[in-house]
C-alpha positions as CSV (number, residue, x, y, z in Angstrom):
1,X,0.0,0.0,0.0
2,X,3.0,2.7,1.2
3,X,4.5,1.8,-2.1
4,X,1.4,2.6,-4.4
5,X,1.5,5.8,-2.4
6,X,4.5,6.8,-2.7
7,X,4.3,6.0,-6.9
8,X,1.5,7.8,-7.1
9,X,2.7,11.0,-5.5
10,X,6.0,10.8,-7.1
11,X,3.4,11.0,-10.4
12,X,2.0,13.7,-8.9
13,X,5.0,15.4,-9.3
14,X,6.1,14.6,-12.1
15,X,2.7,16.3,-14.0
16,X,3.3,19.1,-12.0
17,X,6.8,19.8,-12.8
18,X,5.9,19.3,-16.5
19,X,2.6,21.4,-16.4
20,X,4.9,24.2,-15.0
21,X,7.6,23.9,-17.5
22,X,5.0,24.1,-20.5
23,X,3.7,27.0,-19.1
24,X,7.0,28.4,-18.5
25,X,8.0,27.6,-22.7
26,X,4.2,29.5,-23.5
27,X,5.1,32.0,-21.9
28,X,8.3,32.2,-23.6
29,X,7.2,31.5,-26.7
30,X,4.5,34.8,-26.6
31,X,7.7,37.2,-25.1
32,X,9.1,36.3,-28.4
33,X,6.2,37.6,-30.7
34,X,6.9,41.3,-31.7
35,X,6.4,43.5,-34.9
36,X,2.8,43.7,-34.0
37,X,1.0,45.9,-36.5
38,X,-0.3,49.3,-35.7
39,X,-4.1,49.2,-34.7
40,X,-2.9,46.4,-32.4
41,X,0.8,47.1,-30.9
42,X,-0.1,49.1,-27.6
43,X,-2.3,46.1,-26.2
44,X,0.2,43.2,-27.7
45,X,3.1,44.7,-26.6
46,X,1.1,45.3,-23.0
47,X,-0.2,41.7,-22.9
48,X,3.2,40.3,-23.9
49,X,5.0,42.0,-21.1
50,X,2.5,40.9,-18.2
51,X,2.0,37.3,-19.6
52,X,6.0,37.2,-19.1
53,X,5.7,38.5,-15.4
54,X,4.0,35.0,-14.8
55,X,6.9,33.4,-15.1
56,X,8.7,33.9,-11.2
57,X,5.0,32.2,-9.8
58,X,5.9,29.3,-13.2
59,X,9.4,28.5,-11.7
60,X,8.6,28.4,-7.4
61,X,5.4,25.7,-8.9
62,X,8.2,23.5,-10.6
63,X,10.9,23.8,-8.0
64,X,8.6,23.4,-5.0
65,X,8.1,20.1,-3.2
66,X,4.8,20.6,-1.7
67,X,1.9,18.8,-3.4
68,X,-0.5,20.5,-5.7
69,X,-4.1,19.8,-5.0
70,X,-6.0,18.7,-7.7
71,X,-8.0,22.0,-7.6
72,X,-5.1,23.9,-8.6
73,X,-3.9,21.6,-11.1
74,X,-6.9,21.7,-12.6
75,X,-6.5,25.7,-12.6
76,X,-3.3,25.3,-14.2
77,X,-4.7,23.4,-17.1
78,X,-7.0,26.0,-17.9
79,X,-4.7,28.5,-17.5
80,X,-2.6,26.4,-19.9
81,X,-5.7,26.9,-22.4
82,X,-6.2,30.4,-21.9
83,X,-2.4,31.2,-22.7
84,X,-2.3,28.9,-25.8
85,X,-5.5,31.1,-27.1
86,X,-3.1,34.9,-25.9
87,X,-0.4,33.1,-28.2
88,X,-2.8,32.7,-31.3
89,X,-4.0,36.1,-30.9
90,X,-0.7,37.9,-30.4
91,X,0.6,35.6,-33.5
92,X,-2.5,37.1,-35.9
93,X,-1.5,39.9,-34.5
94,X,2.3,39.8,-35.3
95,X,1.9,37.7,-38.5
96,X,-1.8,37.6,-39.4
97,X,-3.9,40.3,-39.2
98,X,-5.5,41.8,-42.6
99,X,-5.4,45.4,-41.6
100,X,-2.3,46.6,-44.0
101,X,-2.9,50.0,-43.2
102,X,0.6,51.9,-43.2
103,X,2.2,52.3,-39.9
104,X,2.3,55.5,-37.4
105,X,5.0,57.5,-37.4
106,X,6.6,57.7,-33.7
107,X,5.5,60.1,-31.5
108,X,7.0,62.4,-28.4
109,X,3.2,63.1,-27.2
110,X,0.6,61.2,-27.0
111,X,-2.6,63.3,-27.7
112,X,-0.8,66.3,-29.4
113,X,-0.9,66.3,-33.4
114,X,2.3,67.8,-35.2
115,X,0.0,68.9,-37.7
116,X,0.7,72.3,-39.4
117,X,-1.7,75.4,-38.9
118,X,-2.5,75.3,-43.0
119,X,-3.3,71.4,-42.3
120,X,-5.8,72.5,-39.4
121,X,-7.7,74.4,-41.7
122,X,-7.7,71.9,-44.6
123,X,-9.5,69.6,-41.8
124,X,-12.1,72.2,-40.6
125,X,-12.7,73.1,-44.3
126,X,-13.5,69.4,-44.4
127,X,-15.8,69.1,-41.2
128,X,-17.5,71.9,-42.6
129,X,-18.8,70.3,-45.9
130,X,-19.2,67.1,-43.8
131,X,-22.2,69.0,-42.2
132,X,-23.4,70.3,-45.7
133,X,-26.8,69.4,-46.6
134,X,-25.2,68.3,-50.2
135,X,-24.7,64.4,-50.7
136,X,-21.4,65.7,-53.2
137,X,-20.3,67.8,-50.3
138,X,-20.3,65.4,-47.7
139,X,-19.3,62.8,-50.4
140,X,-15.8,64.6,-51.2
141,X,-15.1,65.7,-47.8
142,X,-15.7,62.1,-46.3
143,X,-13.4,60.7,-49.3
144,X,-10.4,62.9,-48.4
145,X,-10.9,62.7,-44.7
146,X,-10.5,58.9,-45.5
147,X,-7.1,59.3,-47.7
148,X,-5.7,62.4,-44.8
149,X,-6.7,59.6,-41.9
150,X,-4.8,57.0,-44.0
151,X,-1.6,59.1,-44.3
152,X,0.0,59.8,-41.1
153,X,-0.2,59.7,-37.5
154,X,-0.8,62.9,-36.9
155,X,-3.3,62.9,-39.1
156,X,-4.9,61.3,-37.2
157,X,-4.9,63.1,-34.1
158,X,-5.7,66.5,-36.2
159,X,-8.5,64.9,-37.5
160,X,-10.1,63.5,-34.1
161,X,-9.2,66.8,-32.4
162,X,-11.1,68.7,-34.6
163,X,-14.3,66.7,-33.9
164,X,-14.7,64.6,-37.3
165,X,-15.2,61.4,-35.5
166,X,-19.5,62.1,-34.2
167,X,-19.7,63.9,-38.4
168,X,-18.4,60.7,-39.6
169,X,-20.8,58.1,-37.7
170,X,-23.6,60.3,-38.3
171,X,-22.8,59.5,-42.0
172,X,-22.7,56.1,-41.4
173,X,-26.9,55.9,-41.4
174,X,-26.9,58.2,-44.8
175,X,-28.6,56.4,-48.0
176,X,-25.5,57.1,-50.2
177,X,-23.2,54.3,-50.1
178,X,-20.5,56.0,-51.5
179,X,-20.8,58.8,-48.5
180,X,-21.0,54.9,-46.0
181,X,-18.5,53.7,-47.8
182,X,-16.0,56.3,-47.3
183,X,-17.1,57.2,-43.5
184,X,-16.5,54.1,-42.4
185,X,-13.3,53.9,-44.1
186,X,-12.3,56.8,-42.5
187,X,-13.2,55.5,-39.0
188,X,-10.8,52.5,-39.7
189,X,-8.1,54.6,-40.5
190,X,-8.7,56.6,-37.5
191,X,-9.3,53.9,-35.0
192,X,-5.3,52.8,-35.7
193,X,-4.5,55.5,-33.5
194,X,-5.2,54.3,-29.8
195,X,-6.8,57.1,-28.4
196,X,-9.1,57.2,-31.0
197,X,-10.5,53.8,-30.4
198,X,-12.5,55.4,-27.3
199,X,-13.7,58.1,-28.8
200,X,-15.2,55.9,-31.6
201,X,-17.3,53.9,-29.5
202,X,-18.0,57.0,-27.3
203,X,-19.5,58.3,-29.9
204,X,-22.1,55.8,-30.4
205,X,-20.2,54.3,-34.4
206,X,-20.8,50.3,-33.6
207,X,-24.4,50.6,-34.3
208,X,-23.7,52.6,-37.2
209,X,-20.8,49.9,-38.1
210,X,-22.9,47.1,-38.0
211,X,-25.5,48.5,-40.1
212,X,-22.7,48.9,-43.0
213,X,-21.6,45.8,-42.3
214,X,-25.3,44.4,-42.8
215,X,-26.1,46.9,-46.0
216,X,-23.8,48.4,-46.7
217,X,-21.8,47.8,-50.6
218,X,-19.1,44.6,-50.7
219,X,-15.9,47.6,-49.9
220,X,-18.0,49.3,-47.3
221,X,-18.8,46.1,-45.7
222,X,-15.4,44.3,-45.8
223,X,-14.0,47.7,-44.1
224,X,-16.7,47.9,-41.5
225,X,-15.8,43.9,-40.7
226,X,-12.0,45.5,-40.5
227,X,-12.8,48.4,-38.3
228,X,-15.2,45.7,-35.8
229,X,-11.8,44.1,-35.7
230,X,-9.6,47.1,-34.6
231,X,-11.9,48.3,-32.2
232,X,-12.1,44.6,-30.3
233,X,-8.7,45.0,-29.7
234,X,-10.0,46.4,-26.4
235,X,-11.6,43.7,-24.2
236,X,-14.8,45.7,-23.1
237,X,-15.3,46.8,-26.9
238,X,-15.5,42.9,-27.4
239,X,-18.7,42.5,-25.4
240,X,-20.0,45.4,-27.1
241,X,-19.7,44.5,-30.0
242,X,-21.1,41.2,-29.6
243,X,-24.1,42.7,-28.1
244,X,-24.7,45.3,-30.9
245,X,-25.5,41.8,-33.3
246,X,-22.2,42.4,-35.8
247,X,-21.6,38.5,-35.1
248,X,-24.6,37.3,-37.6
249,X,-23.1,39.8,-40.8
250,X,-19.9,38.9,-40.4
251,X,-20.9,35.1,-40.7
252,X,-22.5,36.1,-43.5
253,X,-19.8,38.0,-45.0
254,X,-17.4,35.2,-43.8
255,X,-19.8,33.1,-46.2
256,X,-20.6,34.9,-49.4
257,X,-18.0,37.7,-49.1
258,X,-14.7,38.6,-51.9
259,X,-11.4,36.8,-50.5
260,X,-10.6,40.4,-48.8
261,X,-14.3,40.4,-47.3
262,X,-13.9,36.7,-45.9
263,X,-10.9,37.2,-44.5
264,X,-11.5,40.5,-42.4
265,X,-14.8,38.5,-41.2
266,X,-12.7,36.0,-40.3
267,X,-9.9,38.3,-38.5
268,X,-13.0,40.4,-36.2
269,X,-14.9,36.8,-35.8
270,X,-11.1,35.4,-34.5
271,X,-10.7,38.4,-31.8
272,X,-14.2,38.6,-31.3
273,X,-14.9,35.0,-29.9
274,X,-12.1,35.5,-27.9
275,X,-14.6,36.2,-25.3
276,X,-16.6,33.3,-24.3
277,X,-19.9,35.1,-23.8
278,X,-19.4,35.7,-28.1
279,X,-18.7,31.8,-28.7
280,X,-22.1,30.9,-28.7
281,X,-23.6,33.7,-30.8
282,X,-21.1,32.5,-33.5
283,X,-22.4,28.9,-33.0
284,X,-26.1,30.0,-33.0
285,X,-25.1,32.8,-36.1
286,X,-24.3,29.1,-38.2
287,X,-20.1,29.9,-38.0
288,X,-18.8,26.0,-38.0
289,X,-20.9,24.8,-41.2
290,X,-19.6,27.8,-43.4
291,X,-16.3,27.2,-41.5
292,X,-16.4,23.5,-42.2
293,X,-17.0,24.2,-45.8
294,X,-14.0,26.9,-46.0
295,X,-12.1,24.1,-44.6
296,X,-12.8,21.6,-47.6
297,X,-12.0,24.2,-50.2
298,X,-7.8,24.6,-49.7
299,X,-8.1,26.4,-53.2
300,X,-10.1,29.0,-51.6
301,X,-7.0,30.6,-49.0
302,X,-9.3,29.8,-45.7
303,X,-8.1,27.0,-44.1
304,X,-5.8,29.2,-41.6
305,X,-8.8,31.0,-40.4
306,X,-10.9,28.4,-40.6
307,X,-8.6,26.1,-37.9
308,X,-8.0,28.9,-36.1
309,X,-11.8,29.9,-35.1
310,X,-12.6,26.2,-34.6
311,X,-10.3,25.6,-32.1
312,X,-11.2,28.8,-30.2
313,X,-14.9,27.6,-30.6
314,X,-14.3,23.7,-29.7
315,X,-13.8,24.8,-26.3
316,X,-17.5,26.1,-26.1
317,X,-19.7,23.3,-25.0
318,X,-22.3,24.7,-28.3
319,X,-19.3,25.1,-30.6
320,X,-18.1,21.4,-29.6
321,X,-21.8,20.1,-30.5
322,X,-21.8,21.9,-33.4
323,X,-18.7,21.0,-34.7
324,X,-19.5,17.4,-33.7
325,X,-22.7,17.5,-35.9
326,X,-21.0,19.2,-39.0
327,X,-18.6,15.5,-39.8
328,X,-15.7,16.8,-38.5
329,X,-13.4,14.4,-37.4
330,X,-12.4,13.0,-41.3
331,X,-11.4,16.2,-42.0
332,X,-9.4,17.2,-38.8
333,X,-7.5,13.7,-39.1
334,X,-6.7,14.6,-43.1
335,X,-5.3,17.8,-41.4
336,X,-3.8,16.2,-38.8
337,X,-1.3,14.1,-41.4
338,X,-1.3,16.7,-44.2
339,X,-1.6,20.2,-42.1
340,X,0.6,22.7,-42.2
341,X,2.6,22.9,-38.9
342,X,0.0,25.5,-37.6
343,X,-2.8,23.6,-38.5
344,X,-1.8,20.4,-37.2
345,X,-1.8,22.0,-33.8
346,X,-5.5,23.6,-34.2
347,X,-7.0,20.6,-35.3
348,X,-5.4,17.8,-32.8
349,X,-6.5,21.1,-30.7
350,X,-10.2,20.8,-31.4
351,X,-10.1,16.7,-31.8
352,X,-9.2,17.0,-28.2
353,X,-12.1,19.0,-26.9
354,X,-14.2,16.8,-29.3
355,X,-13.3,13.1,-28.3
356,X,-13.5,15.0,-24.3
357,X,-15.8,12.8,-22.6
358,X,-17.0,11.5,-25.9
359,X,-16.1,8.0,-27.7
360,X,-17.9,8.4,-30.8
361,X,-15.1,11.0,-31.8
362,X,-12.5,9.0,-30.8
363,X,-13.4,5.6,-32.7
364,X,-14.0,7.5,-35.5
365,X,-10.9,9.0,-35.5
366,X,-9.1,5.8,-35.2
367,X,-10.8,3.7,-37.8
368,X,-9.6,7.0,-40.1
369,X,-6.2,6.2,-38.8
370,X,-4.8,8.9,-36.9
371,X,-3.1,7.4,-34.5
372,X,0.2,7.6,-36.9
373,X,0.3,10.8,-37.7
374,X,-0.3,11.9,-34.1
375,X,2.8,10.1,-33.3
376,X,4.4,11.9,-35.7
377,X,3.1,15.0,-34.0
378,X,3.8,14.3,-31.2
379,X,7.5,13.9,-32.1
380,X,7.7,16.7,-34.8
381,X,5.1,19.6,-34.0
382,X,4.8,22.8,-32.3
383,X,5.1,22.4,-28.9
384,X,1.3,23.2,-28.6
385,X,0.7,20.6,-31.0
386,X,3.1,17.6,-29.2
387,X,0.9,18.7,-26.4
388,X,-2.4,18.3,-28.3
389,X,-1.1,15.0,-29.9
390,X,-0.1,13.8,-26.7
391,X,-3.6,14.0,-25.2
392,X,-5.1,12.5,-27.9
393,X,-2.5,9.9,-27.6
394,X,-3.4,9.1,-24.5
395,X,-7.5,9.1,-24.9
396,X,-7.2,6.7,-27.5
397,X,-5.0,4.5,-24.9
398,X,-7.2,5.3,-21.8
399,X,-10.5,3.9,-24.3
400,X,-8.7,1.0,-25.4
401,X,-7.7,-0.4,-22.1
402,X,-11.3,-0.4,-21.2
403,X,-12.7,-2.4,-24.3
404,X,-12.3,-6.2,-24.8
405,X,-9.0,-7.3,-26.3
406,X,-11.3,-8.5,-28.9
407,X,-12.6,-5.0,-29.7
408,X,-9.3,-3.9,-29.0
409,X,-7.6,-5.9,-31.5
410,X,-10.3,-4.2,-33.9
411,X,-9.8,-1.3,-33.5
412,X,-5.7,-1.7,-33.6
413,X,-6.1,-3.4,-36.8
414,X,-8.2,-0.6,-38.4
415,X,-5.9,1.5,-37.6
416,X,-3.2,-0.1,-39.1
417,X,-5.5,-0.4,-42.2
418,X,-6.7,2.7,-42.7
419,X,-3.6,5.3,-43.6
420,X,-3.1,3.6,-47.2
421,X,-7.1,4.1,-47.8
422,X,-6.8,7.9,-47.0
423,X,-3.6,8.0,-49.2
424,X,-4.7,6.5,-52.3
């Protein structure tokens, strides 16, 4: 009996030591992101740098030799979770993010534009045909507002000083889609400048925004999805936003939108359902069967995004039905062995929250033969994907010590089978 004990702490400690040190390599990993782009750097570079101050609390967990309850273990693991997702997000944002908007120049102040006098009065010229009663007024003022906001940093600021930002979402509910189209351009341009963010939702533009982004022509709609986007960068503008009902339209533009409009719906869906009260109104807004069929067409340039909203969606309990429901698993396991090294790691992600408390998932998965290339993962992925394979791994062990050796030997030999169908 004292010996059992003694094993079974000593595993004890040896999950605990390795739970710590693959927190401790996450949060390495995500100090090592940088050249995040513009509408996104302040936050990143924010979230990086108190991510990495977790790593002290890390270290005294792996070294210590006091017992972890199983509470905290358990609060470890979803920790684990919840820094895997910071690293996808700070990776779109480093590497992924569809916003090619050109950069800010550096600034000494932070509110202050550098803009000349003669500029100043260019811009109130502008505000002042902005309240015209002329469409062609308000049409040309709105169009160079757009380009001016687009230029330069302190643009920017000039431009939100002088109080275009409440002119610019008031034209948001105009008929003329040209004069939508350009305001909310404009308010994407302007909303790359932090400060500017606030003011934006201050002034009442996601109602305005979504409305675009329901009516609005294919460029004004693909640039409202983009600005929905820039201004979730902030947490509480997430919730917002997911109140205001912009979920549904961006599914739909995700679904029937140009390759530009799919993937800015895909980029604001991404940050979007990053908060878990938005999971399910992606899942009820039908996200995984467009997903799923995005996922199926490689020639269509999706399948990045596609991975990458599943697995932030698997982990919803309505997003795991779903996903379930939508014939999944053949296509995760052909992703699994053919995947990029990214998307490896997102599906083995979401076959893990699937085949959670569920054998269907997992039988299926083996008679498609994955347990091969999961070793393979295992041995050769991201270290988010070993960890992903490894779990999976050791489902499909955990399920088949509790069958018959009959069933066992079934299920072993299907397995062996099935790779050189899927190949052929």
């Amino acid at each position: 009996m004292s010996g059992g004990g003694r094993s079974l702490i000593a595993m004890m400690e040896d999950e605990k030591g390795w739970l710590a040190q693959v927190l401790i390599d996450t949060v390495n990993e995500i100090a090592a992101i940088s050249d995040f782009r513009p509408p996104v750097k302040k936050p990143y570079c924010n979230l990086a740098r108190r991510l990495k101050l977790l790593t002290p609390m890390f270290e005294e967990i792996k070294e210590s030799k006091e017992a972890v309850p199983e509470e905290s273990m358990n609060a470890l693991m979803a920790l684990r979770d919840a820094l895997d997702y910071a690293k996808e997000i700070l990776k779109l944002g480093s590497e992924g993010s569809k916003i090619y908007l050109r950069p800010g120049i550096p600034r000494t102040s932070k509110a202050t534009s550098a803009s000349t006098p003669a500029e100043r009065t260019k811009i109130e010229s502008l505000l002042l045909k902005l309240t015209s009663t002329n469409p062609e007024d308000q049409r040309s003022a709105a169009g160079e507002i757009r380009l001016l906001a687009k230029r330069n940093a302190d643009n920017r600021i000039a431009i939100a000083e002088a109080g275009a930002i409440p002119l610019l979402v008031d034209l948001l509910a105009v008929p003329d889609s040209r004069i939508q189209e350009h305001a909310v351009t404009a308010l994407l341009n302007l909303s790359i400048c932090e400060i500017n963010k606030g003011c934006i939702v201050s002034a009442g533009a996601i109602p305005g925004i979504v409305q675009v982004l329901k009516k609005g022509s294919m460029e004004a709609r693909e640039n409202a999805a983009a600005t929905l986007f820039s201004l979730s960068v902030v947490d509480e503008n997430k919730v917002m936003i997911g109140a205001s009902g912009a979920i549904t339209p961006l599914v739909v533009l995700l679904s029937e939108g140009t390759q530009r409009g799919k993937k800015d719906a895909a980029t604001a869906l991404f940050n979007l359902c990053i908060f878990q009260g938005n999971k399910g109104k992606a899942v009820r807004a039908g996200v995984v069967p467009t997903l799923m069929r995005l996922l199926t067409e490689p020639a269509g340039g999706m399948v990045d995004e596609a991975l990458a909203i599943l697995a932030i969606l698997a982990s919803h309990s309505d997003g795991k039905i779903a996903i379930g429901a939508a014939d999944a698993v053949p296509v995760l396991v052909e992703v699994i062995g053919n995947g990029s090294p990214r998307n490896k790691e997102n599906a083995a992600a979401i076959m893990v929250h699937l085949c959670s408390g569920d054998p269907q998932h997992l039988v299926e998965a083996q008679k498609l033969g994955v347990t091969g290339p999961l070793l393979d993962l295992a041995q050769n992925g991201t270290e988010r994907g070993k960890r992903k394979a490894n779990q999976l791994l050791e489902r499909i062990n955990r399920y088949a010590e509790q069958l018959p050796s009959s069933e066992t030997h079934h299920h072993q030999t299907s397995d062996t089978e099935q790779p050189a169908i899927i190949d052929s």
